[in-house]
mmCIF file of C-alpha atoms in Angstrom:
data_model
loop_
_atom_site.group_PDB
_atom_site.id
_atom_site.type_symbol
_atom_site.label_atom_id
_atom_site.label_comp_id
_atom_site.label_asym_id
_atom_site.label_seq_id
_atom_site.Cartn_x
_atom_site.Cartn_y
_atom_site.Cartn_z
ATOM 1 C CA UNK A 1 9.618 14.670 -25.296
ATOM 2 C CA UNK A 2 5.907 14.915 -24.488
ATOM 3 C CA UNK A 3 6.002 11.872 -22.218
ATOM 4 C CA UNK A 4 8.993 13.343 -20.393
ATOM 5 C CA UNK A 5 7.221 16.543 -19.370
ATOM 6 C CA UNK A 6 3.620 15.394 -19.101
ATOM 7 C CA UNK A 7 3.995 12.178 -17.158
ATOM 8 C CA UNK A 8 2.424 12.846 -13.763
ATOM 9 C CA UNK A 9 2.797 10.768 -10.615
ATOM 10 C CA UNK A 10 -0.222 9.079 -9.102
ATOM 11 C CA UNK A 11 0.195 8.998 -5.383
ATOM 12 C CA UNK A 12 -1.750 10.005 -2.316
ATOM 13 C CA UNK A 13 -0.567 13.297 -0.826
ATOM 14 C CA UNK A 14 -1.993 13.081 2.686
ATOM 15 C CA UNK A 15 -0.267 11.424 5.597
ATOM 16 C CA UNK A 16 -2.283 9.644 8.273
ATOM 17 C CA UNK A 17 -2.713 11.454 11.571
ATOM 18 C CA UNK A 18 -3.883 10.056 14.875
ATOM 19 C CA UNK A 19 -7.525 11.073 15.230
ATOM 20 C CA UNK A 20 -8.406 9.451 18.552
ATOM 21 C CA UNK A 21 -7.242 6.779 20.950
ATOM 22 C CA UNK A 22 -8.608 4.463 23.602
ATOM 23 C CA UNK A 23 -7.422 5.138 26.256
ATOM 24 C CA UNK A 24 -7.328 8.867 25.590
ATOM 25 C CA UNK A 25 -3.864 10.393 25.701
ATOM 26 C CA UNK A 26 -2.907 11.502 29.250
ATOM 27 C CA UNK A 27 -6.099 10.148 30.762
ATOM 28 C CA UNK A 28 -6.510 8.397 34.124
ATOM 29 C CA UNK A 29 -8.450 5.118 34.269
ATOM 30 C CA UNK A 30 -9.988 3.450 37.293
ATOM 31 C CA UNK A 31 -9.565 0.031 35.689
ATOM 32 C CA UNK A 32 -6.910 -1.292 33.347
ATOM 33 C CA UNK A 33 -7.906 -1.379 29.656
ATOM 34 C CA UNK A 34 -8.101 -4.673 27.807
ATOM 35 C CA UNK A 35 -6.561 -3.192 24.687
ATOM 36 C CA UNK A 36 -5.148 -0.035 23.141
ATOM 37 C CA UNK A 37 -7.050 1.220 20.089
ATOM 38 C CA UNK A 38 -5.783 3.943 17.740
ATOM 39 C CA UNK A 39 -7.957 5.562 15.069
ATOM 40 C CA UNK A 40 -6.320 7.446 12.189
ATOM 41 C CA UNK A 41 -7.567 9.950 9.628
ATOM 42 C CA UNK A 42 -6.497 7.789 6.682
ATOM 43 C CA UNK A 43 -6.341 4.135 5.736
ATOM 44 C CA UNK A 44 -3.428 2.274 7.319
ATOM 45 C CA UNK A 45 -1.483 -0.195 5.196
ATOM 46 C CA UNK A 46 -1.036 -3.700 6.520
ATOM 47 C CA UNK A 47 2.756 -3.308 6.647
ATOM 48 C CA UNK A 48 4.358 -3.710 10.063
ATOM 49 C CA UNK A 49 1.797 -1.915 12.268
ATOM 50 C CA UNK A 50 3.325 -1.651 15.723
ATOM 51 C CA UNK A 51 2.049 -0.653 19.164
ATOM 52 C CA UNK A 52 4.409 -1.228 22.098
ATOM 53 C CA UNK A 53 2.933 -0.653 25.565
ATOM 54 C CA UNK A 54 5.340 -0.112 28.465
ATOM 55 C CA UNK A 55 5.036 0.580 32.173
ATOM 56 C CA UNK A 56 7.026 3.267 33.996
ATOM 57 C CA UNK A 57 10.012 0.904 34.316
ATOM 58 C CA UNK A 58 10.128 0.188 30.596
ATOM 59 C CA UNK A 59 8.670 -3.327 30.818
ATOM 60 C CA UNK A 60 6.487 -4.317 27.876
ATOM 61 C CA UNK A 61 2.913 -5.175 28.803
ATOM 62 C CA UNK A 62 1.168 -5.555 25.441
ATOM 63 C CA UNK A 63 -0.250 -8.967 24.550
ATOM 64 C CA UNK A 64 0.347 -10.255 21.036
ATOM 65 C CA UNK A 65 1.067 -8.175 17.957
ATOM 66 C CA UNK A 66 -0.692 -5.043 16.788
ATOM 67 C CA UNK A 67 -3.144 -5.520 13.921
ATOM 68 C CA UNK A 68 -5.483 -3.527 11.705
ATOM 69 C CA UNK A 69 -9.156 -3.886 12.571
ATOM 70 C CA UNK A 70 -10.672 -6.073 9.818
ATOM 71 C CA UNK A 71 -13.847 -3.962 9.827
ATOM 72 C CA UNK A 72 -12.125 -0.565 9.686
ATOM 73 C CA UNK A 73 -8.730 -0.050 8.041
ATOM 74 C CA UNK A 74 -8.353 3.276 9.882
ATOM 75 C CA UNK A 75 -8.052 1.467 13.222
ATOM 76 C CA UNK A 76 -5.017 -0.301 14.711
ATOM 77 C CA UNK A 77 -5.192 -2.112 18.046
ATOM 78 C CA UNK A 78 -3.266 -4.376 20.391
ATOM 79 C CA UNK A 79 -4.240 -6.285 23.520
ATOM 80 C CA UNK A 80 -2.645 -5.662 26.913
ATOM 81 C CA UNK A 81 -1.922 -7.978 29.810
ATOM 82 C CA UNK A 82 -4.682 -8.650 32.327
ATOM 83 C CA UNK A 83 -4.953 -6.756 35.611
ATOM 84 C CA UNK A 84 -2.298 -4.118 35.076
ATOM 85 C CA UNK A 85 -1.190 -2.605 38.407
ATOM 86 C CA UNK A 86 -1.540 1.081 39.218
ATOM 87 C CA UNK A 87 1.119 2.859 37.174
ATOM 88 C CA UNK A 88 1.660 5.185 34.236
ATOM 89 C CA UNK A 89 1.871 3.521 30.826
ATOM 90 C CA UNK A 90 2.986 4.604 27.375
ATOM 91 C CA UNK A 91 1.929 3.232 23.999
ATOM 92 C CA UNK A 92 4.485 3.830 21.239
ATOM 93 C CA UNK A 93 3.001 3.348 17.786
ATOM 94 C CA UNK A 94 4.327 3.150 14.250
ATOM 95 C CA UNK A 95 2.162 2.620 11.150
ATOM 96 C CA UNK A 96 2.349 3.120 7.379
ATOM 97 C CA UNK A 97 -0.209 5.545 5.950
ATOM 98 C CA UNK A 98 -2.055 5.167 2.654
ATOM 99 C CA UNK A 99 0.567 7.228 0.809
ATOM 100 C CA UNK A 100 3.278 4.748 1.809
ATOM 101 C CA UNK A 101 4.959 6.939 4.407
ATOM 102 C CA UNK A 102 5.550 5.712 7.966
ATOM 103 C CA UNK A 103 4.252 7.826 10.837
ATOM 104 C CA UNK A 104 4.826 7.318 14.549
ATOM 105 C CA UNK A 105 3.995 8.758 17.944
ATOM 106 C CA UNK A 106 3.305 8.076 21.613
ATOM 107 C CA UNK A 107 0.289 8.286 23.906
ATOM 108 C CA UNK A 108 0.308 7.794 27.672
ATOM 109 C CA UNK A 109 -2.272 6.957 30.326
ATOM 110 C CA UNK A 110 -2.519 6.167 34.028
ATOM 111 C CA UNK A 111 -4.199 3.209 35.681
ATOM 112 C CA UNK A 112 -5.445 3.570 39.272
ATOM 113 C CA UNK A 113 -4.006 5.923 41.853
ATOM 114 C CA UNK A 114 -0.350 6.718 41.270
ATOM 115 C CA UNK A 115 1.896 9.683 41.954
ATOM 116 C CA UNK A 116 3.995 9.047 38.865
ATOM 117 C CA UNK A 117 3.849 11.650 36.124
ATOM 118 C CA UNK A 118 3.006 11.046 32.502
ATOM 119 C CA UNK A 119 5.901 9.900 30.349
ATOM 120 C CA UNK A 120 6.918 12.354 27.644
ATOM 121 C CA UNK A 121 8.162 11.472 24.177
ATOM 122 C CA UNK A 122 11.703 12.583 25.049
ATOM 123 C CA UNK A 123 11.795 10.283 28.059
ATOM 124 C CA UNK A 124 10.692 7.327 25.952
ATOM 125 C CA UNK A 125 13.375 8.097 23.384
ATOM 126 C CA UNK A 126 15.065 4.856 22.307
ATOM 127 C CA UNK A 127 12.601 3.665 19.692
ATOM 128 C CA UNK A 128 11.676 6.985 18.102
ATOM 129 C CA UNK A 129 12.336 6.976 14.369
ATOM 130 C CA UNK A 130 14.602 9.691 13.018
ATOM 131 C CA UNK A 131 13.778 11.058 9.587
ATOM 132 C CA UNK A 132 17.229 12.398 8.706
ATOM 133 C CA UNK A 133 18.694 9.169 7.211
ATOM 134 C CA UNK A 134 15.775 8.952 4.788
ATOM 135 C CA UNK A 135 16.170 12.629 3.908
ATOM 136 C CA UNK A 136 19.872 12.181 3.138
ATOM 137 C CA UNK A 137 19.209 9.154 0.925
ATOM 138 C CA UNK A 138 16.545 11.055 -1.008
ATOM 139 C CA UNK A 139 18.924 13.991 -1.484
ATOM 140 C CA UNK A 140 21.574 11.638 -2.890
ATOM 141 C CA UNK A 141 19.015 10.135 -5.284
ATOM 142 C CA UNK A 142 17.691 13.507 -6.389
ATOM 143 C CA UNK A 143 21.163 14.956 -7.024
ATOM 144 C CA UNK A 144 22.185 11.897 -9.029
ATOM 145 C CA UNK A 145 18.962 12.001 -11.001
ATOM 146 C CA UNK A 146 19.360 15.742 -11.678
ATOM 147 C CA UNK A 147 22.860 15.248 -13.094
ATOM 148 C CA UNK A 148 21.711 12.488 -15.418
ATOM 149 C CA UNK A 149 18.551 14.331 -16.457
ATOM 150 C CA UNK A 150 20.629 17.438 -17.183
ATOM 151 C CA UNK A 151 22.876 15.547 -19.600
ATOM 152 C CA UNK A 152 19.870 13.975 -21.311
ATOM 153 C CA UNK A 153 18.074 17.289 -21.740
ATOM 154 C CA UNK A 154 21.251 18.879 -23.106
ATOM 155 C CA UNK A 155 21.607 16.311 -25.867
ATOM 156 C CA UNK A 156 17.895 15.946 -26.599
ATOM 157 C CA UNK A 157 16.881 19.620 -26.518
ATOM 158 C CA UNK A 158 19.805 22.050 -26.520
ATOM 159 C CA UNK A 159 22.550 20.381 -28.539
ATOM 160 C CA UNK A 160 22.006 19.402 -32.175
ATOM 161 C CA UNK A 161 25.573 18.824 -33.355
ATOM 162 C CA UNK A 162 27.741 15.752 -33.507
ATOM 163 C CA UNK A 163 28.966 14.243 -30.265
ATOM 164 C CA UNK A 164 32.736 14.537 -30.569
ATOM 165 C CA UNK A 165 35.286 12.878 -28.325
ATOM 166 C CA UNK A 166 35.823 15.909 -26.087
ATOM 167 C CA UNK A 167 32.126 16.504 -25.484
ATOM 168 C CA UNK A 168 31.504 12.825 -24.942
ATOM 169 C CA UNK A 169 34.267 12.713 -22.334
ATOM 170 C CA UNK A 170 32.879 15.673 -20.397
ATOM 171 C CA UNK A 171 29.354 14.356 -20.495
ATOM 172 C CA UNK A 172 30.624 10.958 -19.439
ATOM 173 C CA UNK A 173 32.182 12.418 -16.297
ATOM 174 C CA UNK A 174 28.879 13.966 -15.263
ATOM 175 C CA UNK A 175 27.066 10.726 -16.007
ATOM 176 C CA UNK A 176 29.555 8.719 -13.964
ATOM 177 C CA UNK A 177 29.020 10.984 -10.962
ATOM 178 C CA UNK A 178 25.244 10.857 -11.374
ATOM 179 C CA UNK A 179 25.214 7.087 -11.809
ATOM 180 C CA UNK A 180 27.481 6.679 -8.793
ATOM 181 C CA UNK A 181 25.184 8.771 -6.603
ATOM 182 C CA UNK A 182 22.128 6.856 -7.792
ATOM 183 C CA UNK A 183 23.819 3.529 -7.123
ATOM 184 C CA UNK A 184 24.758 4.682 -3.626
ATOM 185 C CA UNK A 185 21.229 5.922 -3.017
ATOM 186 C CA UNK A 186 19.663 2.653 -4.168
ATOM 187 C CA UNK A 187 22.001 0.619 -1.951
ATOM 188 C CA UNK A 188 21.155 2.721 1.111
ATOM 189 C CA UNK A 189 17.446 3.059 0.390
ATOM 190 C CA UNK A 190 16.278 -0.386 1.485
ATOM 191 C CA UNK A 191 18.240 -0.568 4.786
ATOM 192 C CA UNK A 192 16.943 2.868 5.772
ATOM 193 C CA UNK A 193 13.360 1.923 4.914
ATOM 194 C CA UNK A 194 13.647 -1.312 6.911
ATOM 195 C CA UNK A 195 14.705 0.688 9.969
ATOM 196 C CA UNK A 196 11.874 3.193 9.480
ATOM 197 C CA UNK A 197 9.149 0.642 8.811
ATOM 198 C CA UNK A 198 10.083 -1.993 11.364
ATOM 199 C CA UNK A 199 12.363 -0.261 13.852
ATOM 200 C CA UNK A 200 14.708 -3.211 13.422
ATOM 201 C CA UNK A 201 18.266 -3.650 12.202
ATOM 202 C CA UNK A 202 19.140 -1.882 8.964
ATOM 203 C CA UNK A 203 20.919 -4.951 7.548
ATOM 204 C CA UNK A 204 18.073 -7.407 8.170
ATOM 205 C CA UNK A 205 18.076 -9.260 4.820
ATOM 206 C CA UNK A 206 14.816 -11.070 5.579
ATOM 207 C CA UNK A 207 13.024 -7.804 6.319
ATOM 208 C CA UNK A 208 14.396 -6.300 3.105
ATOM 209 C CA UNK A 209 13.030 -9.194 1.075
ATOM 210 C CA UNK A 210 9.636 -8.922 2.730
ATOM 211 C CA UNK A 211 9.589 -5.173 2.136
ATOM 212 C CA UNK A 212 10.321 -5.665 -1.576
ATOM 213 C CA UNK A 213 7.696 -8.381 -2.014
ATOM 214 C CA UNK A 214 4.819 -7.020 0.032
ATOM 215 C CA UNK A 215 5.087 -3.232 0.325
ATOM 216 C CA UNK A 216 4.400 -0.345 -2.005
ATOM 217 C CA UNK A 217 7.740 1.258 -1.182
ATOM 218 C CA UNK A 218 9.515 -1.987 -2.142
ATOM 219 C CA UNK A 219 7.720 -2.132 -5.477
ATOM 220 C CA UNK A 220 8.685 1.493 -6.066
ATOM 221 C CA UNK A 221 12.320 0.654 -5.379
ATOM 222 C CA UNK A 222 12.210 -2.121 -7.979
ATOM 223 C CA UNK A 223 10.689 0.292 -10.504
ATOM 224 C CA UNK A 224 13.477 2.778 -9.853
ATOM 225 C CA UNK A 225 16.199 0.154 -10.271
ATOM 226 C CA UNK A 226 14.722 -1.125 -13.545
ATOM 227 C CA UNK A 227 14.367 2.445 -14.826
ATOM 228 C CA UNK A 228 17.964 3.174 -13.850
ATOM 229 C CA UNK A 229 19.220 0.140 -15.764
ATOM 230 C CA UNK A 230 17.152 1.229 -18.754
ATOM 231 C CA UNK A 231 18.796 4.645 -18.627
ATOM 232 C CA UNK A 232 22.270 3.101 -18.534
ATOM 233 C CA UNK A 233 21.372 1.087 -21.622
ATOM 234 C CA UNK A 234 20.128 4.308 -23.227
ATOM 235 C CA UNK A 235 23.472 6.007 -22.653
ATOM 236 C CA UNK A 236 25.317 3.177 -24.348
ATOM 237 C CA UNK A 237 23.047 3.414 -27.373
ATOM 238 C CA UNK A 238 23.023 7.186 -27.746
ATOM 239 C CA UNK A 239 26.796 7.546 -27.447
ATOM 240 C CA UNK A 240 27.179 4.945 -30.172
ATOM 241 C CA UNK A 241 24.946 7.184 -32.343
ATOM 242 C CA UNK A 242 22.231 4.632 -32.946
ATOM 243 C CA UNK A 243 19.004 5.988 -34.410
ATOM 244 C CA UNK A 244 16.922 4.362 -31.695
ATOM 245 C CA UNK A 245 18.923 6.060 -28.979
ATOM 246 C CA UNK A 246 16.652 9.080 -28.591
ATOM 247 C CA UNK A 247 13.520 6.978 -28.226
ATOM 248 C CA UNK A 248 15.118 4.692 -25.662
ATOM 249 C CA UNK A 249 16.361 7.666 -23.640
ATOM 250 C CA UNK A 250 12.926 9.273 -23.688
ATOM 251 C CA UNK A 251 11.262 6.081 -22.475
ATOM 252 C CA UNK A 252 13.853 5.494 -19.791
ATOM 253 C CA UNK A 253 13.715 9.094 -18.611
ATOM 254 C CA UNK A 254 9.926 9.047 -18.394
ATOM 255 C CA UNK A 255 9.946 5.902 -16.295
ATOM 256 C CA UNK A 256 12.694 7.222 -14.071
ATOM 257 C CA UNK A 257 10.953 10.578 -13.559
ATOM 258 C CA UNK A 258 7.818 8.743 -12.492
ATOM 259 C CA UNK A 259 9.720 6.485 -10.122
ATOM 260 C CA UNK A 260 11.487 9.391 -8.414
ATOM 261 C CA UNK A 261 8.529 11.752 -8.159
ATOM 262 C CA UNK A 262 6.253 9.264 -6.416
ATOM 263 C CA UNK A 263 8.732 8.758 -3.589
#
């Protein structure tokens, strides 16, 4: 039981925040900039950094893809088209901070003399990432995990008698609900993360595969799935009253606790 209670997650707690930008937010420039540069308070992961620059009509004017400065991993930049006309421009950005969480925002600037007002975040709308789908998925995962952990703690700590048919049936119902919620959460997790990280379609299989292979959040998802399967195997063993059941459950629970806490 020691590993169950003492296992602590190792994960960064701070999100990245925009520290400065070039051009400065809501500034007016005499000449068009050659690029947009964003500096953050924390390291930015090389996972889908995005800066989209638009004019007042919504036309994209950035040149190439956004990238992390090779000399400073706090800096993300993107080039812009040459000789931008007098207008108001917005730069919508989305990056992944060192703790694996995506953050996003918008800055705006004017070029030359123009009567147009600065574009606000609400007017840009369309590409802003909503956090509620991710919150719902996490709630589903946490509820499912809590149900399963409750059954495990009951049998490992509180209950010392034989597991009769009636008790096994009741516990099984709780486990089925918990396992069902976890399965649902795991199935929804990747599509939601793809939308958050890339702003693309939630059912983009290629993006899901890339997220699993190359991102910390994808590796975490794999750890959770493996831990979940280990727990299912533990249930089968413990309800068959094998002597190794308790040890398997403890190991599976420890892994699963770690996987859930770091997310």
